[in-house]
Short mmCIF file of C-alpha atoms in Angstrom, two decimals:
data_model
loop_
_atom_site.label_atom_id
_atom_site.label_comp_id
_atom_site.label_asym_id
_atom_site.label_seq_id
_atom_site.Cartn_x
_atom_site.Cartn_y
_atom_site.Cartn_z
CA UNK A 14 -139.03 49.46 17.68
CA UNK A 15 -139.81 47.65 14.45
CA UNK A 16 -143.51 47.69 13.65
CA UNK A 17 -145.24 44.32 13.74
CA UNK A 18 -146.45 43.48 10.26
CA UNK A 19 -147.70 39.88 10.38
CA UNK A 20 -151.12 39.00 11.81
CA UNK A 21 -149.59 36.06 13.68
CA UNK A 22 -147.48 38.42 15.79
CA UNK A 23 -150.60 39.69 17.56
CA UNK A 24 -152.67 36.55 17.25
CA UNK A 25 -152.55 36.19 21.04
CA UNK A 26 -154.90 39.18 21.22
CA UNK A 27 -157.67 37.18 19.55
CA UNK A 28 -157.17 34.37 22.05
CA UNK A 29 -157.25 36.90 24.87
CA UNK A 30 -160.48 38.33 23.48
CA UNK A 31 -162.02 34.84 23.42
CA UNK A 32 -161.19 34.29 27.09
CA UNK A 33 -162.44 37.73 28.13
CA UNK A 34 -165.79 37.45 26.38
CA UNK A 35 -166.50 33.97 27.71
CA UNK A 36 -167.55 35.25 31.15
CA UNK A 37 -168.29 38.90 30.46
CA UNK A 38 -172.09 38.95 30.37
CA UNK A 39 -172.78 37.77 33.95
CA UNK A 40 -170.27 40.32 35.26
CA UNK A 41 -171.73 43.07 33.09
CA UNK A 42 -175.31 42.34 34.16
CA UNK A 43 -174.35 42.23 37.85
CA UNK A 44 -172.51 45.54 37.53
CA UNK A 45 -175.50 47.21 35.88
CA UNK A 46 -177.90 45.83 38.49
CA UNK A 47 -175.60 47.09 41.22
CA UNK A 48 -175.47 50.52 39.60
CA UNK A 49 -179.26 50.66 39.41
CA UNK A 50 -179.66 49.47 42.99
CA UNK A 51 -177.35 52.21 44.31
CA UNK A 52 -178.65 54.89 41.92
CA UNK A 53 -182.31 54.07 41.10
CA UNK A 54 -182.88 57.59 39.79
CA UNK A 55 -180.58 57.10 36.78
CA UNK A 56 -182.14 56.76 33.32
CA UNK A 57 -180.63 54.47 30.64
CA UNK A 58 -178.92 57.50 29.08
CA UNK A 59 -177.43 58.48 32.45
CA UNK A 60 -176.23 54.94 33.09
CA UNK A 61 -174.44 54.91 29.73
CA UNK A 62 -172.86 58.27 30.59
CA UNK A 63 -171.62 56.86 33.90
CA UNK A 64 -170.25 53.78 32.13
CA UNK A 65 -168.42 56.08 29.72
CA UNK A 66 -166.76 57.99 32.56
CA UNK A 67 -165.72 54.77 34.31
CA UNK A 68 -164.28 53.39 31.08
CA UNK A 69 -162.32 56.50 30.13
CA UNK A 70 -160.94 56.85 33.66
CA UNK A 71 -159.77 53.22 33.63
CA UNK A 72 -158.01 53.29 30.25
CA UNK A 73 -156.47 56.74 30.78
CA UNK A 74 -154.97 55.90 34.16
CA UNK A 75 -153.70 52.57 32.84
CA UNK A 76 -151.92 54.21 29.92
CA UNK A 77 -150.34 56.89 32.10
CA UNK A 78 -149.12 54.37 34.68
CA UNK A 79 -147.48 52.15 32.08
CA UNK A 80 -146.02 55.17 30.30
CA UNK A 81 -144.34 56.33 33.50
CA UNK A 82 -143.09 52.88 34.50
CA UNK A 83 -141.78 51.88 31.07
CA UNK A 84 -139.21 54.69 31.01
CA UNK A 85 -138.22 54.54 34.67
CA UNK A 86 -134.50 53.98 35.38
CA UNK A 87 -133.58 50.30 35.34
CA UNK A 88 -136.46 49.20 33.09
CA UNK A 89 -135.04 47.46 30.02
CA UNK A 90 -136.54 47.11 26.56
CA UNK A 91 -137.95 43.63 27.21
CA UNK A 92 -139.61 44.75 30.43
CA UNK A 93 -141.00 47.86 28.74
CA UNK A 94 -142.44 45.69 25.96
CA UNK A 95 -144.02 43.40 28.55
CA UNK A 96 -145.65 46.40 30.23
CA UNK A 97 -147.05 47.56 26.91
CA UNK A 98 -148.49 44.10 26.22
CA UNK A 99 -150.09 44.05 29.68
CA UNK A 100 -151.57 47.49 29.10
CA UNK A 101 -152.92 46.39 25.71
CA UNK A 102 -154.70 43.46 27.35
CA UNK A 103 -156.08 45.78 30.04
CA UNK A 104 -157.34 48.21 27.42
CA UNK A 105 -158.97 45.33 25.55
CA UNK A 106 -160.67 44.04 28.70
CA UNK A 107 -162.03 47.47 29.62
CA UNK A 108 -163.24 48.06 26.05
CA UNK A 109 -164.98 44.66 25.91
CA UNK A 110 -166.70 45.33 29.25
CA UNK A 111 -167.85 48.79 28.15
CA UNK A 112 -169.13 47.52 24.79
CA UNK A 113 -171.17 44.72 26.32
CA UNK A 114 -172.52 46.98 29.08
CA UNK A 115 -173.82 49.47 26.50
CA UNK A 116 -175.32 46.57 24.55
CA UNK A 117 -177.20 45.33 27.65
CA UNK A 118 -178.56 48.81 28.40
CA UNK A 119 -179.97 48.83 24.86
CA UNK A 120 -181.80 45.59 25.65
CA UNK A 121 -179.61 43.32 23.52
CA UNK A 122 -178.28 40.21 25.27
CA UNK A 123 -175.12 38.92 23.58
CA UNK A 124 -174.32 35.38 24.72
CA UNK A 125 -172.70 34.14 21.49
CA UNK A 126 -168.91 34.70 21.81
CA UNK A 127 -168.57 35.21 18.05
CA UNK A 128 -171.10 38.06 18.05
CA UNK A 129 -169.53 39.61 21.14
CA UNK A 130 -166.08 39.39 19.61
CA UNK A 131 -167.29 40.97 16.37
CA UNK A 132 -168.90 43.81 18.32
CA UNK A 133 -165.75 44.67 20.30
CA UNK A 134 -163.43 44.49 17.30
CA UNK A 135 -165.88 46.53 15.22
CA UNK A 136 -166.02 49.26 17.88
CA UNK A 137 -162.24 49.42 18.11
CA UNK A 138 -162.02 49.77 14.33
CA UNK A 139 -164.42 52.74 14.33
CA UNK A 140 -165.81 53.75 10.95
CA UNK A 141 -163.87 50.96 9.25
CA UNK A 142 -165.59 48.34 11.39
CA UNK A 143 -169.00 49.87 10.71
CA UNK A 144 -168.42 49.85 6.94
CA UNK A 145 -167.20 46.26 6.97
CA UNK A 146 -170.21 44.98 8.94
CA UNK A 147 -172.64 46.88 6.72
CA UNK A 148 -171.04 45.50 3.56
CA UNK A 149 -171.23 41.87 4.69
CA UNK A 150 -174.79 42.38 5.99
CA UNK A 151 -175.94 43.77 2.65
CA UNK A 152 -174.52 40.72 0.89
CA UNK A 153 -176.36 38.29 3.18
CA UNK A 154 -179.57 40.18 4.03
CA UNK A 155 -180.06 42.61 1.16
CA UNK A 156 -179.49 46.35 1.08
CA UNK A 157 -182.93 47.22 2.46
CA UNK A 158 -182.78 45.01 5.57
CA UNK A 159 -179.19 45.92 6.39
CA UNK A 160 -179.54 49.62 5.67
CA UNK A 161 -182.45 50.14 8.06
CA UNK A 162 -180.63 48.90 11.19
CA UNK A 163 -177.81 50.24 13.32
CA UNK A 164 -174.68 48.19 12.70
CA UNK A 165 -174.45 47.18 16.37
CA UNK A 166 -177.87 45.55 16.12
CA UNK A 167 -176.84 43.77 12.94
CA UNK A 168 -173.76 42.17 14.43
CA UNK A 169 -175.30 41.31 17.82
CA UNK A 170 -178.72 40.00 16.84
CA UNK A 171 -180.05 40.47 13.31
CA UNK A 172 -177.33 39.06 11.09
CA UNK A 173 -177.72 35.31 10.37
CA UNK A 174 -175.52 33.11 12.53
CA UNK A 175 -174.05 31.47 9.45
CA UNK A 176 -172.53 34.79 8.36
CA UNK A 177 -170.79 35.53 11.66
CA UNK A 178 -167.70 33.47 10.85
CA UNK A 179 -167.05 35.56 7.74
CA UNK A 180 -167.64 38.81 9.62
CA UNK A 181 -165.28 37.82 12.43
CA UNK A 182 -162.56 36.79 9.95
CA UNK A 183 -162.71 40.14 8.15
CA UNK A 184 -162.77 42.09 11.40
CA UNK A 185 -159.91 40.04 12.86
CA UNK A 186 -157.55 40.87 10.01
CA UNK A 187 -158.32 44.59 10.17
CA UNK A 188 -158.22 44.54 13.99
CA UNK A 189 -154.79 42.93 14.19
CA UNK A 190 -153.33 45.39 11.70
CA UNK A 191 -154.76 48.30 13.71
CA UNK A 192 -153.43 46.91 17.00
CA UNK A 193 -149.99 46.34 15.47
CA UNK A 194 -149.79 50.02 14.47
CA UNK A 195 -151.11 51.19 17.83
CA UNK A 196 -148.69 48.99 19.78
CA UNK A 197 -145.73 50.29 17.78
CA UNK A 198 -146.75 53.91 18.28
CA UNK A 199 -147.37 53.23 21.97
CA UNK A 200 -143.83 51.95 22.49
CA UNK A 201 -142.35 54.95 20.68
CA UNK A 202 -144.35 57.34 22.84
CA UNK A 203 -143.12 55.68 26.02
CA UNK A 204 -139.51 55.99 24.92
CA UNK A 205 -139.78 59.73 25.60
CA UNK A 206 -138.21 61.16 28.78
CA UNK A 207 -139.77 60.18 32.11
CA UNK A 208 -142.98 62.12 32.71
CA UNK A 209 -143.56 62.93 29.06
CA UNK A 210 -144.01 59.23 28.32
CA UNK A 211 -146.69 59.04 31.00
CA UNK A 212 -148.57 61.96 29.48
CA UNK A 213 -148.37 60.48 25.99
CA UNK A 214 -149.57 57.08 27.25
CA UNK A 215 -152.52 58.55 29.15
CA UNK A 216 -153.57 60.99 26.43
CA UNK A 217 -153.24 58.35 23.71
CA UNK A 218 -155.47 55.91 25.56
CA UNK A 219 -157.98 58.66 26.33
CA UNK A 220 -158.24 59.62 22.66
CA UNK A 221 -158.67 56.01 21.56
CA UNK A 222 -161.19 55.44 24.35
CA UNK A 223 -163.27 58.42 23.23
CA UNK A 224 -163.26 57.05 19.69
CA UNK A 225 -164.67 53.76 21.00
CA UNK A 226 -167.33 55.63 22.99
CA UNK A 227 -168.37 57.49 19.83
CA UNK A 228 -168.38 54.25 17.84
CA UNK A 229 -170.69 52.67 20.45
CA UNK A 230 -173.06 55.64 20.14
CA UNK A 231 -173.20 55.19 16.37
CA UNK A 232 -173.53 51.41 16.66
CA UNK A 233 -176.78 51.45 18.65
CA UNK A 234 -178.27 54.92 18.28
CA UNK A 235 -180.11 56.80 21.06
CA UNK A 236 -180.48 55.05 24.45
CA UNK A 237 -183.84 53.43 25.22
CA UNK A 238 -186.33 55.24 27.45
CA UNK A 239 -186.63 52.30 29.89
CA UNK A 240 -184.48 49.44 31.13
CA UNK A 241 -184.96 45.84 30.13
CA UNK A 242 -186.45 43.66 32.88
CA UNK A 243 -183.22 41.64 33.08
CA UNK A 244 -181.46 44.68 34.59
CA UNK A 245 -183.89 45.09 37.50
CA UNK A 246 -181.91 45.73 40.71
CA UNK A 247 -181.80 42.88 43.22
CA UNK A 248 -182.60 43.67 46.85
CA UNK A 249 -180.26 42.18 49.45
CA UNK A 250 -181.46 40.59 52.64
CA UNK A 251 -180.01 42.30 55.71
CA UNK A 252 -178.53 39.48 57.75
CA UNK A 253 -178.29 39.74 61.54
CA UNK A 254 -174.86 39.89 63.14
CA UNK A 255 -173.47 37.09 65.28
CA UNK A 256 -174.30 39.01 68.45
CA UNK A 257 -177.87 39.57 67.30
CA UNK A 258 -178.30 35.87 66.52
CA UNK A 259 -177.00 34.90 69.97
CA UNK A 260 -179.37 37.35 71.66
CA UNK A 261 -182.28 36.03 69.62
CA UNK A 262 -181.41 32.43 70.49
CA UNK A 263 -181.43 33.28 74.18
CA UNK A 264 -184.79 35.04 73.82
CA UNK A 265 -186.26 32.02 72.02
CA UNK A 266 -184.96 29.77 74.80
CA UNK A 267 -186.80 31.91 77.34
CA UNK A 268 -190.01 32.16 75.28
CA UNK A 269 -190.17 28.52 74.24
CA UNK A 270 -191.26 27.00 70.91
CA UNK A 271 -194.27 29.28 70.48
CA UNK A 272 -192.13 32.42 70.75
CA UNK A 273 -189.62 31.05 68.25
CA UNK A 274 -192.35 30.33 65.70
CA UNK A 275 -193.77 33.83 66.12
CA UNK A 276 -190.33 35.35 65.47
CA UNK A 277 -189.86 33.20 62.37
CA UNK A 278 -193.24 34.23 60.92
CA UNK A 279 -192.48 37.89 61.63
CA UNK A 280 -189.10 37.69 59.90
CA UNK A 281 -190.64 36.09 56.80
CA UNK A 282 -193.25 38.85 56.66
CA UNK A 283 -190.67 41.64 57.00
CA UNK A 284 -188.02 40.46 54.51
CA UNK A 285 -188.76 40.53 50.73
CA UNK A 286 -187.64 37.58 48.62
CA UNK A 287 -184.15 37.84 47.19
CA UNK A 288 -182.15 36.01 44.56
CA UNK A 289 -179.13 34.69 46.43
CA UNK A 290 -177.42 33.70 43.17
CA UNK A 291 -176.87 37.26 42.03
CA UNK A 292 -174.37 39.03 44.32
CA UNK A 293 -173.82 42.66 43.48
CA UNK A 294 -170.99 45.07 44.11
CA UNK A 295 -170.96 48.73 43.15
CA UNK A 296 -167.36 48.96 42.05
CA UNK A 297 -165.36 49.79 38.96
CA UNK A 298 -165.69 47.19 36.15
CA UNK A 299 -163.49 44.16 36.94
CA UNK A 300 -160.86 42.78 34.56
CA UNK A 301 -162.57 39.46 33.71
CA UNK A 302 -160.79 36.40 32.39
CA UNK A 303 -162.59 33.15 31.74
CA UNK A 304 -163.71 30.47 29.34
CA UNK A 305 -165.94 30.60 26.31
CA UNK A 306 -169.64 31.12 27.00
CA UNK A 307 -172.70 29.48 25.51
CA UNK A 308 -173.13 29.83 21.79
CA UNK A 309 -176.65 31.16 21.39
CA UNK A 310 -177.92 34.05 19.36
CA UNK A 311 -178.43 37.24 21.29
CA UNK A 312 -181.63 39.21 20.85
CA UNK A 313 -183.70 41.99 22.30
CA UNK A 314 -185.13 41.13 25.66
#
């Protein structure tokens, strides 16, 4: 397959990234709260380790599945290309979710889509993304201010908002070139005989995923010793079943109004307050797609 050389050929990836990051933070925060509710003993470092394992498992299995399917009998070149595009989007979604989850654990709340986009592209570029962010930060903030911070903090909170457009433009060009090379190599790997293509797809995604994990570690430094208050787990109210409600209604009918009021006061005393607007599920990170979020600067909570 001929390697894609023009930025416009993969411009759809930037649009995809915009849609993904528009609704990521609420999903990320809910996932982290769910994780803490089910595993309250985990420290921030242990939560990041669990996020890493979830992320690597997701991208590795996705690459292997597409690698096996793309070379199956009856799958043409166009279909194989479509599978590779779908897998690229899936990898991007998982990487964006992982990046923002690590950011939240470090107490940085990224609600500005431009900052979130710069973070994800910078992580996927590895050392090249780090160097680019540092260079632009030194130009706008001075060598002393930029040199004393981790680059993840610079791009998510400390760099002036007016500089983010320039940072995103630089990162976008480098990101699209990197993705063009990776997509071409991915298609070549999946042209191998059935079975081998699956191994190449899975191993390739695992290697790239580990590079992103390492880049996230370098972007923010050591994990904090405590969680930010925004990640406090939410306690669910245990709701009675239909049969229990019917039985209670019959009991209230027998006891009269006074008995019903006593039951209501007892229930209020037994059940802690909950936030009904924050449903939680302890599941693997979803593949979010949505609209752009609010454009406000993120900062440490």
